[in-house]
C-alpha positions as CSV (number, residue, x, y, z in Angstrom):
1,X,79.7,103.0,84.8
2,X,80.8,101.1,81.7
3,X,84.4,100.9,82.9
4,X,83.1,99.6,86.2
5,X,81.1,96.9,84.4
6,X,84.0,95.7,82.3
7,X,86.3,95.7,85.3
8,X,83.7,93.5,87.1
9,X,83.6,91.2,84.1
10,X,87.4,90.6,84.4
11,X,87.0,90.0,88.1
12,X,84.2,87.5,87.7
13,X,86.1,85.6,85.0
14,X,89.2,85.5,87.2
15,X,87.4,84.1,90.2
16,X,85.4,81.5,88.4
17,X,85.3,78.8,85.9
18,X,83.6,78.9,82.5
19,X,79.9,79.5,82.3
20,X,78.2,76.2,81.9
21,X,74.9,77.4,80.5
22,X,73.1,74.6,78.6
23,X,71.3,75.1,75.3
24,X,68.1,76.9,76.0
25,X,64.8,75.0,75.4
26,X,61.2,75.4,76.2
27,X,58.5,78.0,76.6
28,X,58.9,80.7,79.3
29,X,55.2,81.1,79.9
30,X,53.0,79.0,82.3
31,X,54.7,80.7,85.1
32,X,55.6,80.3,88.7
33,X,58.6,82.6,88.9
34,X,60.2,84.0,85.7
35,X,63.9,85.0,86.1
36,X,65.8,87.0,83.5
37,X,69.6,87.3,83.7
38,X,72.4,88.5,81.5
39,X,75.6,86.6,80.9
40,X,78.7,88.8,80.2
41,X,80.7,85.7,79.3
42,X,78.7,85.1,76.1
43,X,76.7,88.4,75.9
44,X,73.2,86.9,76.0
45,X,70.1,87.1,78.1
46,X,68.3,84.0,79.4
47,X,64.8,83.5,80.8
48,X,64.3,80.7,83.4
49,X,60.8,79.5,84.4
50,X,60.8,77.8,87.8
51,X,57.5,76.0,87.1
52,X,58.3,74.5,83.7
53,X,62.1,74.3,84.4
54,X,62.6,75.9,80.9
55,X,65.5,78.1,79.9
56,X,65.2,80.4,76.9
57,X,67.9,82.5,75.1
58,X,66.1,85.8,74.4
59,X,68.9,87.5,72.4
60,X,70.4,84.7,70.3
61,X,68.7,85.9,67.1
62,X,68.2,89.6,67.8
63,X,71.1,91.2,65.9
64,X,73.9,89.7,63.9
65,X,76.7,91.6,65.7
66,X,79.0,91.3,68.6
67,X,77.2,92.6,71.7
68,X,76.8,92.7,75.4
69,X,73.2,92.4,76.7
70,X,71.9,93.8,80.0
71,X,68.6,93.1,81.6
72,X,66.6,96.1,82.9
73,X,63.1,95.4,84.0
74,X,59.8,93.5,83.5
75,X,56.5,95.1,82.9
76,X,54.1,95.1,85.8
77,X,52.1,92.2,84.5
78,X,55.3,90.2,83.7
79,X,54.5,89.9,80.0
80,X,57.3,92.0,78.6
81,X,61.0,92.2,79.4
82,X,63.0,95.3,78.7
83,X,66.7,95.0,77.9
84,X,69.5,96.8,76.2
85,X,72.2,95.7,73.7
86,X,75.6,97.3,73.7
87,X,77.1,96.4,70.4
88,X,79.4,97.1,67.4
89,X,79.9,95.6,64.0
90,X,81.5,92.3,63.4
91,X,85.3,92.5,63.0
92,X,85.8,95.0,65.9
93,X,85.3,92.6,68.8
94,X,88.8,93.2,70.1
95,X,87.9,96.7,71.1
96,X,86.9,97.1,74.7
97,X,84.0,99.6,74.4
98,X,81.0,99.2,72.1
99,X,79.4,101.9,70.0
100,X,75.9,102.1,71.3
101,X,73.1,100.8,73.5
102,X,69.6,100.3,72.1
103,X,66.5,99.3,73.9
104,X,64.5,96.2,73.1
105,X,61.3,94.6,74.5
106,X,60.8,90.8,74.5
107,X,57.2,89.4,74.8
108,X,57.0,86.3,77.0
109,X,53.6,85.6,75.5
110,X,54.5,85.7,71.8
111,X,58.3,85.2,71.9
112,X,58.7,88.2,69.7
113,X,61.3,91.0,70.2
114,X,60.6,94.6,69.3
115,X,63.3,97.2,68.9
116,X,62.3,100.3,70.8
117,X,65.2,102.6,69.9
118,X,67.7,102.7,67.0
119,X,70.2,105.5,67.4
120,X,73.9,106.1,67.5
121,X,73.8,106.9,71.2
122,X,73.7,105.0,74.4
123,X,70.2,104.5,75.8
124,X,70.0,102.6,79.0
125,X,67.9,101.7,82.1
126,X,64.5,101.5,80.5
127,X,61.3,100.9,82.6
128,X,57.7,100.5,81.6
129,X,54.9,102.5,83.1
130,X,52.3,100.3,84.9
131,X,49.9,100.5,81.9
132,X,52.8,99.7,79.5
133,X,52.0,102.7,77.3
134,X,55.2,104.6,78.1
135,X,58.9,103.8,78.7
136,X,61.3,106.0,80.6
137,X,65.0,105.7,80.0
138,X,68.4,107.4,80.0
139,X,69.9,108.8,76.7
140,X,73.4,110.0,76.1
141,X,72.6,111.8,72.9
142,X,74.2,115.0,74.2
143,X,77.2,113.3,75.8
144,X,75.7,113.0,79.3
145,X,72.7,111.3,80.7
146,X,69.3,112.9,80.0
147,X,66.0,111.3,80.9
148,X,63.5,110.7,78.2
149,X,60.1,109.2,77.9
150,X,58.8,107.5,74.8
151,X,55.5,106.0,73.8
152,X,55.3,102.3,73.2
153,X,53.3,103.0,70.0
154,X,56.0,102.4,67.3
155,X,54.3,104.8,64.9
156,X,54.8,107.7,67.4
157,X,58.2,107.4,68.9
158,X,58.8,111.0,70.0
159,X,61.2,111.3,72.9
160,X,60.3,114.0,75.4
161,X,63.2,115.7,77.2
162,X,62.8,115.7,81.0
163,X,66.0,116.4,82.8
164,X,69.6,115.4,83.2
165,X,69.6,112.4,85.5
166,X,69.9,108.7,86.2
167,X,67.9,105.7,87.5
168,X,64.4,106.8,86.3
169,X,61.4,104.8,87.4
170,X,57.6,105.4,87.3
171,X,55.6,105.6,90.5
172,X,52.4,103.4,90.6
173,X,50.1,106.1,89.2
174,X,52.2,106.5,86.0
175,X,52.0,110.3,86.5
176,X,55.3,110.7,88.4
177,X,58.9,109.7,87.7
178,X,61.4,109.3,90.4
179,X,65.0,109.9,89.3
180,X,68.5,111.1,90.5
181,X,70.1,114.2,89.2
182,X,73.2,116.3,90.1
183,X,72.7,120.0,89.4
184,X,75.0,120.8,92.3
185,X,77.6,118.2,91.4
186,X,76.1,115.8,93.9
187,X,73.3,113.3,93.0
188,X,69.9,114.2,94.6
189,X,66.4,112.7,94.1
190,X,63.6,114.4,92.3
191,X,60.0,113.7,91.3
192,X,58.8,114.8,87.9
193,X,55.1,115.3,87.3
194,X,54.1,114.4,83.7
195,X,50.8,116.2,83.7
196,X,52.0,119.7,84.7
197,X,55.6,119.2,83.7
198,X,57.0,120.3,87.1
199,X,59.7,118.7,89.2
200,X,60.1,118.6,93.0
201,X,63.4,118.1,94.8
202,X,63.0,115.4,97.5
203,X,66.3,115.3,99.3
204,X,69.8,116.7,99.1
205,X,71.6,113.6,100.3
206,X,74.0,112.1,97.7
207,X,72.2,109.0,96.5
208,X,71.5,106.6,93.6
209,X,70.0,103.2,92.8
210,X,66.5,103.8,94.1
211,X,64.2,100.9,94.7
212,X,60.4,101.6,95.0
213,X,57.7,99.1,96.3
214,X,54.3,98.9,94.8
215,X,52.6,101.0,97.5
216,X,55.0,104.0,96.8
217,X,55.0,104.9,100.5
218,X,58.8,105.0,100.6
219,X,61.9,104.0,98.6
220,X,65.4,102.8,99.6
221,X,68.6,104.0,97.9
222,X,72.4,103.9,98.1
223,X,74.0,106.9,99.7
224,X,77.7,107.7,100.0
225,X,77.8,106.4,103.6
226,X,75.3,103.5,103.4
227,X,71.7,102.5,102.5
228,X,68.9,104.9,103.3
229,X,65.1,104.8,103.5
230,X,63.1,107.8,102.2
231,X,59.5,108.2,103.5
232,X,57.1,110.0,101.1
233,X,54.7,110.9,103.9
234,X,57.2,112.6,106.2
235,X,59.6,113.7,103.4
236,X,62.5,112.5,105.5
237,X,65.5,110.1,104.9
238,X,66.9,107.7,107.5
239,X,70.2,105.9,107.3
240,X,69.4,102.2,107.8
241,X,72.6,100.3,106.9
242,X,75.8,102.2,107.4
243,X,78.9,101.3,105.4
244,X,81.1,99.1,107.6
245,X,84.2,101.2,107.2
246,X,85.4,104.7,106.2
247,X,87.5,103.9,103.2
248,X,85.5,106.4,101.0
249,X,84.4,103.6,98.7
250,X,80.9,102.3,98.2
251,X,80.5,99.1,100.2
252,X,76.8,98.4,100.3
253,X,75.5,98.3,96.7
254,X,72.3,97.8,94.7
255,X,69.7,97.8,97.5
256,X,66.4,96.2,96.5
257,X,63.2,96.6,98.5
258,X,60.8,93.8,98.7
259,X,57.3,94.4,97.4
260,X,55.8,94.3,100.9
261,X,58.4,96.8,102.2
262,X,59.6,94.4,104.9
263,X,63.1,93.6,103.6
264,X,66.1,95.0,101.8
265,X,68.4,92.9,99.7
266,X,71.8,94.4,99.1
267,X,75.3,93.4,98.0
268,X,78.3,94.1,100.4
269,X,81.6,94.3,98.5
270,X,83.9,94.4,101.5
271,X,86.4,91.4,101.1
272,X,87.6,89.4,98.2
273,X,84.1,88.4,97.0
274,X,80.8,90.1,97.4
275,X,78.2,88.9,99.9
276,X,74.5,89.4,99.8
277,X,72.5,90.4,102.9
278,X,68.8,90.4,103.7
279,X,67.9,93.2,106.1
280,X,64.6,93.1,108.1
281,X,62.8,96.3,108.9
282,X,61.0,94.6,111.9
283,X,64.0,93.0,113.6
284,X,66.7,95.3,112.3
285,X,68.8,92.2,111.8
286,X,70.4,90.9,108.6
287,X,71.0,87.5,107.1
288,X,74.2,86.7,105.4
289,X,73.3,84.9,102.1
290,X,76.8,84.1,101.2
291,X,78.8,84.9,98.0
292,X,76.3,86.3,95.5
293,X,76.8,88.0,92.2
294,X,73.2,89.4,91.8
295,X,69.9,88.8,93.4
296,X,66.2,89.9,93.5
297,X,62.9,89.4,95.3
298,X,60.1,87.3,93.8
299,X,57.1,89.4,93.1
300,X,55.1,88.0,96.1
301,X,58.0,89.0,98.4
302,X,58.2,85.4,99.8
303,X,61.6,84.5,98.3
304,X,65.0,85.8,97.1
305,X,66.5,84.5,93.8
306,X,70.3,84.8,93.6
307,X,73.1,83.8,91.3
308,X,75.9,82.2,93.3
309,X,79.1,80.4,92.5
310,X,77.4,77.0,92.4
311,X,74.2,78.0,90.6
312,X,70.8,79.8,90.8
313,X,69.3,79.7,94.3
314,X,65.8,80.2,95.7
315,X,65.8,81.3,99.3
316,X,62.5,81.2,101.2
317,X,62.4,84.1,103.7
318,X,60.0,82.7,106.3
319,X,61.5,79.2,106.6
320,X,65.0,80.4,105.6
321,X,65.2,77.3,103.4
322,X,67.5,77.5,100.4
323,X,67.2,75.4,97.3
324,X,69.1,75.3,94.0
325,X,67.1,76.0,90.8
326,X,70.0,75.7,88.3
327,X,73.0,73.6,89.5
328,X,75.8,75.3,87.6
329,X,77.6,78.6,87.8
330,X,76.1,81.6,86.2
331,X,78.1,84.9,85.9
332,X,75.9,87.9,85.6
333,X,75.8,91.7,85.9
334,X,72.1,91.8,86.3
335,X,69.0,89.8,87.1
336,X,65.3,90.6,87.5
337,X,62.4,88.4,88.7
338,X,58.7,88.5,87.9
339,X,55.6,86.3,87.4
340,X,53.0,86.2,84.7
341,X,49.6,87.6,85.7
């Protein structure tokens, strides 16, 4: 995964000009939409508020080291942003890989950053429970990816081992965690119950990158041959968007399900530059949104925010009207969108 990210960084730099991010100013609260994105060109994370038109550098004063920052997720109320820093000491910036990833939480209300983990190991993909009392994440302490949960209470940070796996996320009741694991050398999805400490295998289809809506009736994920929908009621999986060829490589990547479960946003990598598509469950049609680095739905499911070659765009799904929020190129590995409740 890290090799893939650094390769993408070289590709993005090759196909683009220098990032033109301006000096961040303003207060990220008083929201309409709050958009967090990382910038591999300079290693920082920015927050853009579409209502106040403010841009804030979240990571500029976090640690005095060389680092790469990656956004992960917002809390359900939009008040906190979880991200990771992959860094090493000054003087070793010429080395390709960094020593560690630690987890941080940034408050959009106070502007303060809290360090959640501080170890010598990679710790990635953190997500809050809905009540914000617990964080689930991946840890590479044993050399491979295990899933841990940790209490937000900084006086009681005792990780609890769950299982080897990837892409953990809480379901809405905060009692179950959906994740991918590969006990049979092929990624499969499981549900872990925090109360009785049991796990349930959901499906034996090779899959990753799950996206779960707020009602938890289904989730979508990337399979080896395309994008699938899994129905929690019928316990069945359906292939919705097949890969367009049979090269053996993943073509349709990073599916995101809208909060109202009506659309899927995904990146298609077939061709010299990636394109984003918006798939409708109702019409079974898709909209080509052009060359897009990353994208995400707004929390109300009415719009898609994307980072493209000419800036940050806001696409209204009903009217199919596109507008530019930031009129300059932003290179990014990841972006998440929320709003303050």
